[in-house]
Amino acid sequence: MADPHILSEIISKDVNIHLVEPDIYSVYSIGDSPGAFDKTGMATIYDLAACNRLYNRLVWGYSVKEYATFCEDTLASSSKGWILDLACGSLAFTAKVYANCSNQPVVFVDQSLKLLRKARSRLERLKGNLSENMFFLHADALELPFKANIFHSVISFNLLHCLCIAEVRTVLKEIKRVLTDRGNSAITTVVKSNRRSNWYLNMIATSGVLISRSPDELLSAFNDMKMQVTQEIKGNLTFIKYG
């Protein structure tokens, strides 16, 4: 079981966290879970549909293996220090990468308690017992409960397309705040492309599940936050590196 004293060292002084269940901590009051995926069946649907390899290949035009590669490359660029996986979801694509991450402390943050449980279960199946360096935190990406300049790497896959542009800027501001001066970040998000799937993206956007925006519209948010990034688009997914 992870040592709570280690986690408390990076939490802001004005934030209180408590243990929800083994290895999962929360900044919310007991019984409070504002995550949209904590609604009945949503976490299961997310795992079965949005994380499906065939679905992502046919609809969005990329291989889910790209996530693991992007995650590995980011972690390899920083061999020490804290790692933050922001809006980690169920770790459907990266659990194996983290299972081999034995030296650096990792915090997995999500607003969904159910997805955190799924993420923990995935790692437990791969590792047997969770390492003392792995923490699961029920918190909001828009208001991270961490001290400044703590993380050497911040990884955030598929969060930004769930947020309006003002919220995107807030998340980017928080990422910059918690990163060390030489820290790096890896971010993915769905964007418009020249593929036929744009109509599907726009259709989903009308339901409010995600936001349909172009790569340039996304990059404008990074520019507003004075974050120089590189971007590579594969299908409807953009891979962004910062730092």
CSV table of C-alpha atoms in Angstrom, one decimal:
chain,number,residue,atom,x,y,z
A,1,MET,CA,0.0,0.0,0.0
A,2,ALA,CA,1.2,3.5,-0.8
A,3,ASP,CA,2.6,5.6,2.0
A,4,PRO,CA,0.2,8.6,2.6
A,5,HIS,CA,3.0,10.6,4.1
A,6,ILE,CA,4.8,10.6,0.8
A,7,LEU,CA,1.8,12.0,-1.0
A,8,SER,CA,1.1,14.6,1.7
A,9,GLU,CA,4.5,16.1,0.9
A,10,ILE,CA,3.4,17.4,-2.5
A,11,ILE,CA,-0.2,18.5,-1.5
A,12,SER,CA,-0.8,22.2,-1.0
A,13,LYS,CA,-1.0,23.2,2.6
A,14,ASP,CA,-4.6,24.5,2.3
A,15,VAL,CA,-5.9,21.2,0.9
A,16,ASN,CA,-7.1,18.2,3.0
A,17,ILE,CA,-7.1,14.8,1.5
A,18,HIS,CA,-8.5,11.6,3.0
A,19,LEU,CA,-8.3,7.9,2.3
A,20,VAL,CA,-11.4,6.6,0.4
A,21,GLU,CA,-10.3,3.0,0.2
A,22,PRO,CA,-6.9,1.3,-0.2
A,23,ASP,CA,-4.6,3.4,-2.3
A,24,ILE,CA,-7.3,5.9,-3.4
A,25,TYR,CA,-7.4,9.4,-1.8
A,26,SER,CA,-9.8,12.2,-2.3
A,27,VAL,CA,-10.0,16.0,-1.9
A,28,TYR,CA,-13.8,15.8,-1.9
A,29,SER,CA,-16.1,15.3,1.1
A,30,ILE,CA,-17.0,11.7,2.0
A,31,GLY,CA,-19.7,10.5,-0.4
A,32,ASP,CA,-19.1,13.4,-2.9
A,33,SER,CA,-18.2,12.3,-6.4
A,34,PRO,CA,-18.8,15.0,-9.1
A,35,GLY,CA,-17.3,13.0,-11.9
A,36,ALA,CA,-19.6,12.5,-14.9
A,37,PHE,CA,-18.3,8.9,-15.4
A,38,ASP,CA,-19.6,8.0,-11.9
A,39,LYS,CA,-23.1,8.0,-13.2
A,40,THR,CA,-24.7,4.5,-13.6
A,41,GLY,CA,-22.9,2.5,-16.3
A,42,MET,CA,-20.8,5.4,-17.7
A,43,ALA,CA,-17.4,4.0,-16.6
A,44,THR,CA,-18.2,0.6,-18.1
A,45,ILE,CA,-19.4,2.2,-21.4
A,46,TYR,CA,-16.2,4.3,-21.5
A,47,ASP,CA,-14.1,1.1,-21.2
A,48,LEU,CA,-16.0,-0.9,-23.7
A,49,ALA,CA,-16.6,1.8,-26.4
A,50,ALA,CA,-14.2,4.7,-26.1
A,51,CYS,CA,-11.2,2.5,-25.3
A,52,ASN,CA,-12.0,-0.1,-27.9
A,53,ARG,CA,-9.1,-0.7,-30.3
A,54,LEU,CA,-11.2,-1.3,-33.4
A,55,TYR,CA,-13.4,1.8,-32.6
A,56,ASN,CA,-10.5,4.1,-32.4
A,57,ARG,CA,-8.8,2.7,-35.5
A,58,LEU,CA,-12.0,2.9,-37.7
A,59,VAL,CA,-13.6,6.0,-36.4
A,60,TRP,CA,-10.6,8.2,-35.3
A,61,GLY,CA,-7.9,6.7,-37.5
A,62,TYR,CA,-5.1,5.9,-35.1
A,63,SER,CA,-3.8,2.9,-33.2
A,64,VAL,CA,-4.2,2.8,-29.4
A,65,LYS,CA,-0.7,1.5,-29.2
A,66,GLU,CA,0.4,5.1,-29.8
A,67,TYR,CA,-0.6,6.0,-26.3
A,68,ALA,CA,1.8,3.5,-24.7
A,69,THR,CA,4.6,4.7,-27.0
A,70,PHE,CA,4.0,8.3,-26.2
A,71,CYS,CA,3.8,7.6,-22.5
A,72,GLU,CA,7.0,5.6,-22.5
A,73,ASP,CA,8.9,8.2,-24.5
A,74,THR,CA,7.8,10.9,-22.0
A,75,LEU,CA,8.8,8.9,-18.9
A,76,ALA,CA,12.1,8.0,-20.5
A,77,SER,CA,13.0,11.6,-20.9
A,78,SER,CA,12.9,12.1,-17.1
A,79,SER,CA,14.4,9.3,-15.1
A,80,LYS,CA,13.6,10.7,-11.7
A,81,GLY,CA,11.1,12.8,-9.8
A,82,TRP,CA,7.3,12.8,-9.5
A,83,ILE,CA,5.0,11.9,-12.4
A,84,LEU,CA,1.4,13.1,-12.8
A,85,ASP,CA,-1.2,11.3,-15.0
A,86,LEU,CA,-3.9,13.9,-15.2
A,87,ALA,CA,-7.4,12.6,-16.0
A,88,CYS,CA,-5.9,9.1,-16.0
A,89,GLY,CA,-9.3,7.4,-16.7
A,90,SER,CA,-9.0,3.6,-16.4
A,91,LEU,CA,-5.4,3.4,-17.7
A,92,ALA,CA,-6.8,1.2,-20.5
A,93,PHE,CA,-3.9,2.0,-22.8
A,94,THR,CA,-1.0,2.7,-20.4
A,95,ALA,CA,-1.3,0.4,-17.4
A,96,LYS,CA,1.5,-1.9,-18.7
A,97,VAL,CA,3.8,1.1,-19.1
A,98,TYR,CA,3.2,2.2,-15.5
A,99,ALA,CA,3.5,-1.4,-14.2
A,100,ASN,CA,7.1,-1.2,-15.3
A,101,CYS,CA,7.6,2.2,-13.6
A,102,SER,CA,9.1,1.1,-10.3
A,103,ASN,CA,11.5,3.9,-9.4
A,104,GLN,CA,9.5,7.1,-9.7
A,105,PRO,CA,6.5,8.1,-7.6
A,106,VAL,CA,3.3,8.4,-9.7
A,107,VAL,CA,0.0,10.2,-9.0
A,108,PHE,CA,-3.0,9.2,-11.0
A,109,VAL,CA,-5.7,11.9,-10.9
A,110,ASP,CA,-9.3,11.7,-12.1
A,111,GLN,CA,-12.6,13.2,-11.1
A,112,SER,CA,-14.2,9.8,-11.5
A,113,LEU,CA,-13.9,7.5,-8.5
A,114,LYS,CA,-15.2,4.5,-10.6
A,115,LEU,CA,-12.5,5.1,-13.3
A,116,LEU,CA,-9.8,5.3,-10.5
A,117,ARG,CA,-11.0,2.0,-9.2
A,118,LYS,CA,-10.7,0.5,-12.7
A,119,ALA,CA,-7.2,1.9,-13.1
A,120,ARG,CA,-6.1,0.5,-9.7
A,121,SER,CA,-7.5,-2.9,-10.6
A,122,ARG,CA,-5.7,-2.9,-13.9
A,123,LEU,CA,-2.4,-2.2,-12.2
A,124,GLU,CA,-3.1,-4.8,-9.5
A,125,ARG,CA,-3.7,-7.5,-12.1
A,126,LEU,CA,-0.4,-6.6,-13.8
A,127,LYS,CA,1.8,-6.2,-10.7
A,128,GLY,CA,0.1,-8.4,-8.1
A,129,ASN,CA,0.4,-5.7,-5.4
A,130,LEU,CA,0.6,-2.0,-6.0
A,131,SER,CA,4.0,-0.4,-5.4
A,132,GLU,CA,4.4,2.1,-2.6
A,133,ASN,CA,5.2,4.8,-5.2
A,134,MET,CA,1.7,4.7,-6.8
A,135,PHE,CA,-1.1,7.0,-5.6
A,136,PHE,CA,-4.7,7.4,-6.9
A,137,LEU,CA,-6.2,10.8,-6.2
A,138,HIS,CA,-9.9,11.8,-6.7
A,139,ALA,CA,-9.5,15.5,-7.7
A,140,ASP,CA,-10.3,18.1,-10.4
A,141,ALA,CA,-7.9,18.9,-13.2
A,142,LEU,CA,-9.1,22.5,-13.2
A,143,GLU,CA,-8.0,23.0,-9.6
A,144,LEU,CA,-5.0,20.7,-8.9
A,145,PRO,CA,-4.3,20.2,-5.2
A,146,PHE,CA,-0.5,20.2,-5.6
A,147,LYS,CA,2.3,22.5,-4.6
A,148,ALA,CA,4.0,24.4,-7.5
A,149,ASN,CA,7.1,22.9,-9.3
A,150,ILE,CA,6.6,19.4,-8.2
A,151,PHE,CA,6.3,17.1,-11.2
A,152,HIS,CA,9.0,16.2,-13.7
A,153,SER,CA,6.4,14.8,-16.1
A,154,VAL,CA,2.7,15.5,-16.6
A,155,ILE,CA,0.8,13.1,-18.9
A,156,SER,CA,-2.8,13.9,-19.9
A,157,PHE,CA,-4.5,11.8,-22.5
A,158,ASN,CA,-7.9,12.8,-24.0
A,159,LEU,CA,-8.9,15.4,-21.5
A,160,LEU,CA,-8.9,18.7,-23.4
A,161,HIS,CA,-11.6,17.7,-25.9
A,162,CYS,CA,-14.0,17.4,-23.0
A,163,LEU,CA,-13.4,21.1,-22.0
A,164,CYS,CA,-14.4,24.5,-23.4
A,165,ILE,CA,-11.5,26.7,-24.4
A,166,ALA,CA,-11.5,28.7,-21.2
A,167,GLU,CA,-11.2,25.4,-19.2
A,168,VAL,CA,-8.4,24.3,-21.5
A,169,ARG,CA,-6.5,27.4,-20.6
A,170,THR,CA,-7.1,26.7,-16.9
A,171,VAL,CA,-5.8,23.2,-17.2
A,172,LEU,CA,-2.7,24.3,-19.1
A,173,LYS,CA,-2.1,27.0,-16.5
A,174,GLU,CA,-2.2,24.3,-13.8
A,175,ILE,CA,0.1,22.0,-15.7
A,176,LYS,CA,2.6,24.8,-16.1
A,177,ARG,CA,2.3,25.6,-12.3
A,178,VAL,CA,3.0,22.1,-11.1
A,179,LEU,CA,5.8,21.2,-13.6
A,180,THR,CA,9.4,21.7,-12.6
A,181,ASP,CA,11.4,24.2,-14.7
A,182,ARG,CA,12.8,21.4,-16.8
A,183,GLY,CA,9.7,19.3,-16.7
A,184,ASN,CA,7.9,17.9,-19.7
A,185,SER,CA,4.3,17.2,-20.6
A,186,ALA,CA,2.6,14.8,-23.1
A,187,ILE,CA,-1.0,15.6,-24.1
A,188,THR,CA,-3.4,14.0,-26.6
A,189,THR,CA,-6.8,15.2,-27.7
A,190,VAL,CA,-9.2,14.7,-30.5
A,191,VAL,CA,-9.3,17.4,-33.2
A,192,LYS,CA,-10.8,18.0,-36.6
A,193,SER,CA,-8.8,16.7,-39.5
A,194,ASN,CA,-9.3,16.2,-43.2
A,195,ARG,CA,-10.9,12.8,-42.6
A,196,ARG,CA,-14.6,11.9,-43.2
A,197,SER,CA,-14.9,11.3,-39.4
A,198,ASN,CA,-15.3,15.1,-38.9
A,199,TRP,CA,-19.1,14.7,-39.3
A,200,TYR,CA,-19.1,12.2,-36.5
A,201,LEU,CA,-17.0,14.4,-34.3
A,202,ASN,CA,-19.4,17.3,-34.9
A,203,MET,CA,-22.4,15.1,-34.2
A,204,ILE,CA,-21.0,14.0,-30.8
A,205,ALA,CA,-20.1,17.6,-30.1
A,206,THR,CA,-23.8,18.6,-30.4
A,207,SER,CA,-24.6,16.2,-27.6
A,208,GLY,CA,-22.1,18.0,-25.3
A,209,VAL,CA,-19.9,14.9,-24.8
A,210,LEU,CA,-16.9,16.6,-26.3
A,211,ILE,CA,-15.8,19.8,-28.1
A,212,SER,CA,-15.1,19.9,-31.8
A,213,ARG,CA,-12.2,22.2,-32.6
A,214,SER,CA,-9.4,22.5,-35.1
A,215,PRO,CA,-5.7,22.0,-34.3
A,216,ASP,CA,-5.1,25.7,-34.8
A,217,GLU,CA,-7.9,26.5,-32.3
A,218,LEU,CA,-6.2,24.2,-29.8
A,219,LEU,CA,-2.8,25.6,-30.4
A,220,SER,CA,-4.1,29.1,-29.8
A,221,ALA,CA,-4.8,28.1,-26.2
A,222,PHE,CA,-1.2,26.9,-25.7
A,223,ASN,CA,0.0,30.2,-27.3
A,224,ASP,CA,-2.2,32.2,-24.9
A,225,MET,CA,-0.5,30.4,-22.0
A,226,LYS,CA,3.0,31.0,-23.5
A,227,MET,CA,3.6,27.3,-24.0
A,228,GLN,CA,5.8,26.4,-26.9
A,229,VAL,CA,4.7,22.9,-28.1
A,230,THR,CA,5.2,20.5,-30.9
A,231,GLN,CA,2.2,18.8,-32.4
A,232,GLU,CA,1.8,15.6,-34.5
A,233,ILE,CA,-1.6,14.6,-35.8
A,234,LYS,CA,-2.5,11.0,-36.5
A,235,GLY,CA,-6.1,10.5,-37.8
A,236,ASN,CA,-8.2,12.7,-35.5
A,237,LEU,CA,-5.8,12.6,-32.6
A,238,THR,CA,-3.1,15.1,-32.0
A,239,PHE,CA,0.0,14.4,-29.9
A,240,ILE,CA,1.4,17.4,-28.2
A,241,LYS,CA,4.7,17.7,-26.4
A,242,TYR,CA,5.7,20.6,-24.1
A,243,GLY,CA,9.0,21.1,-22.4
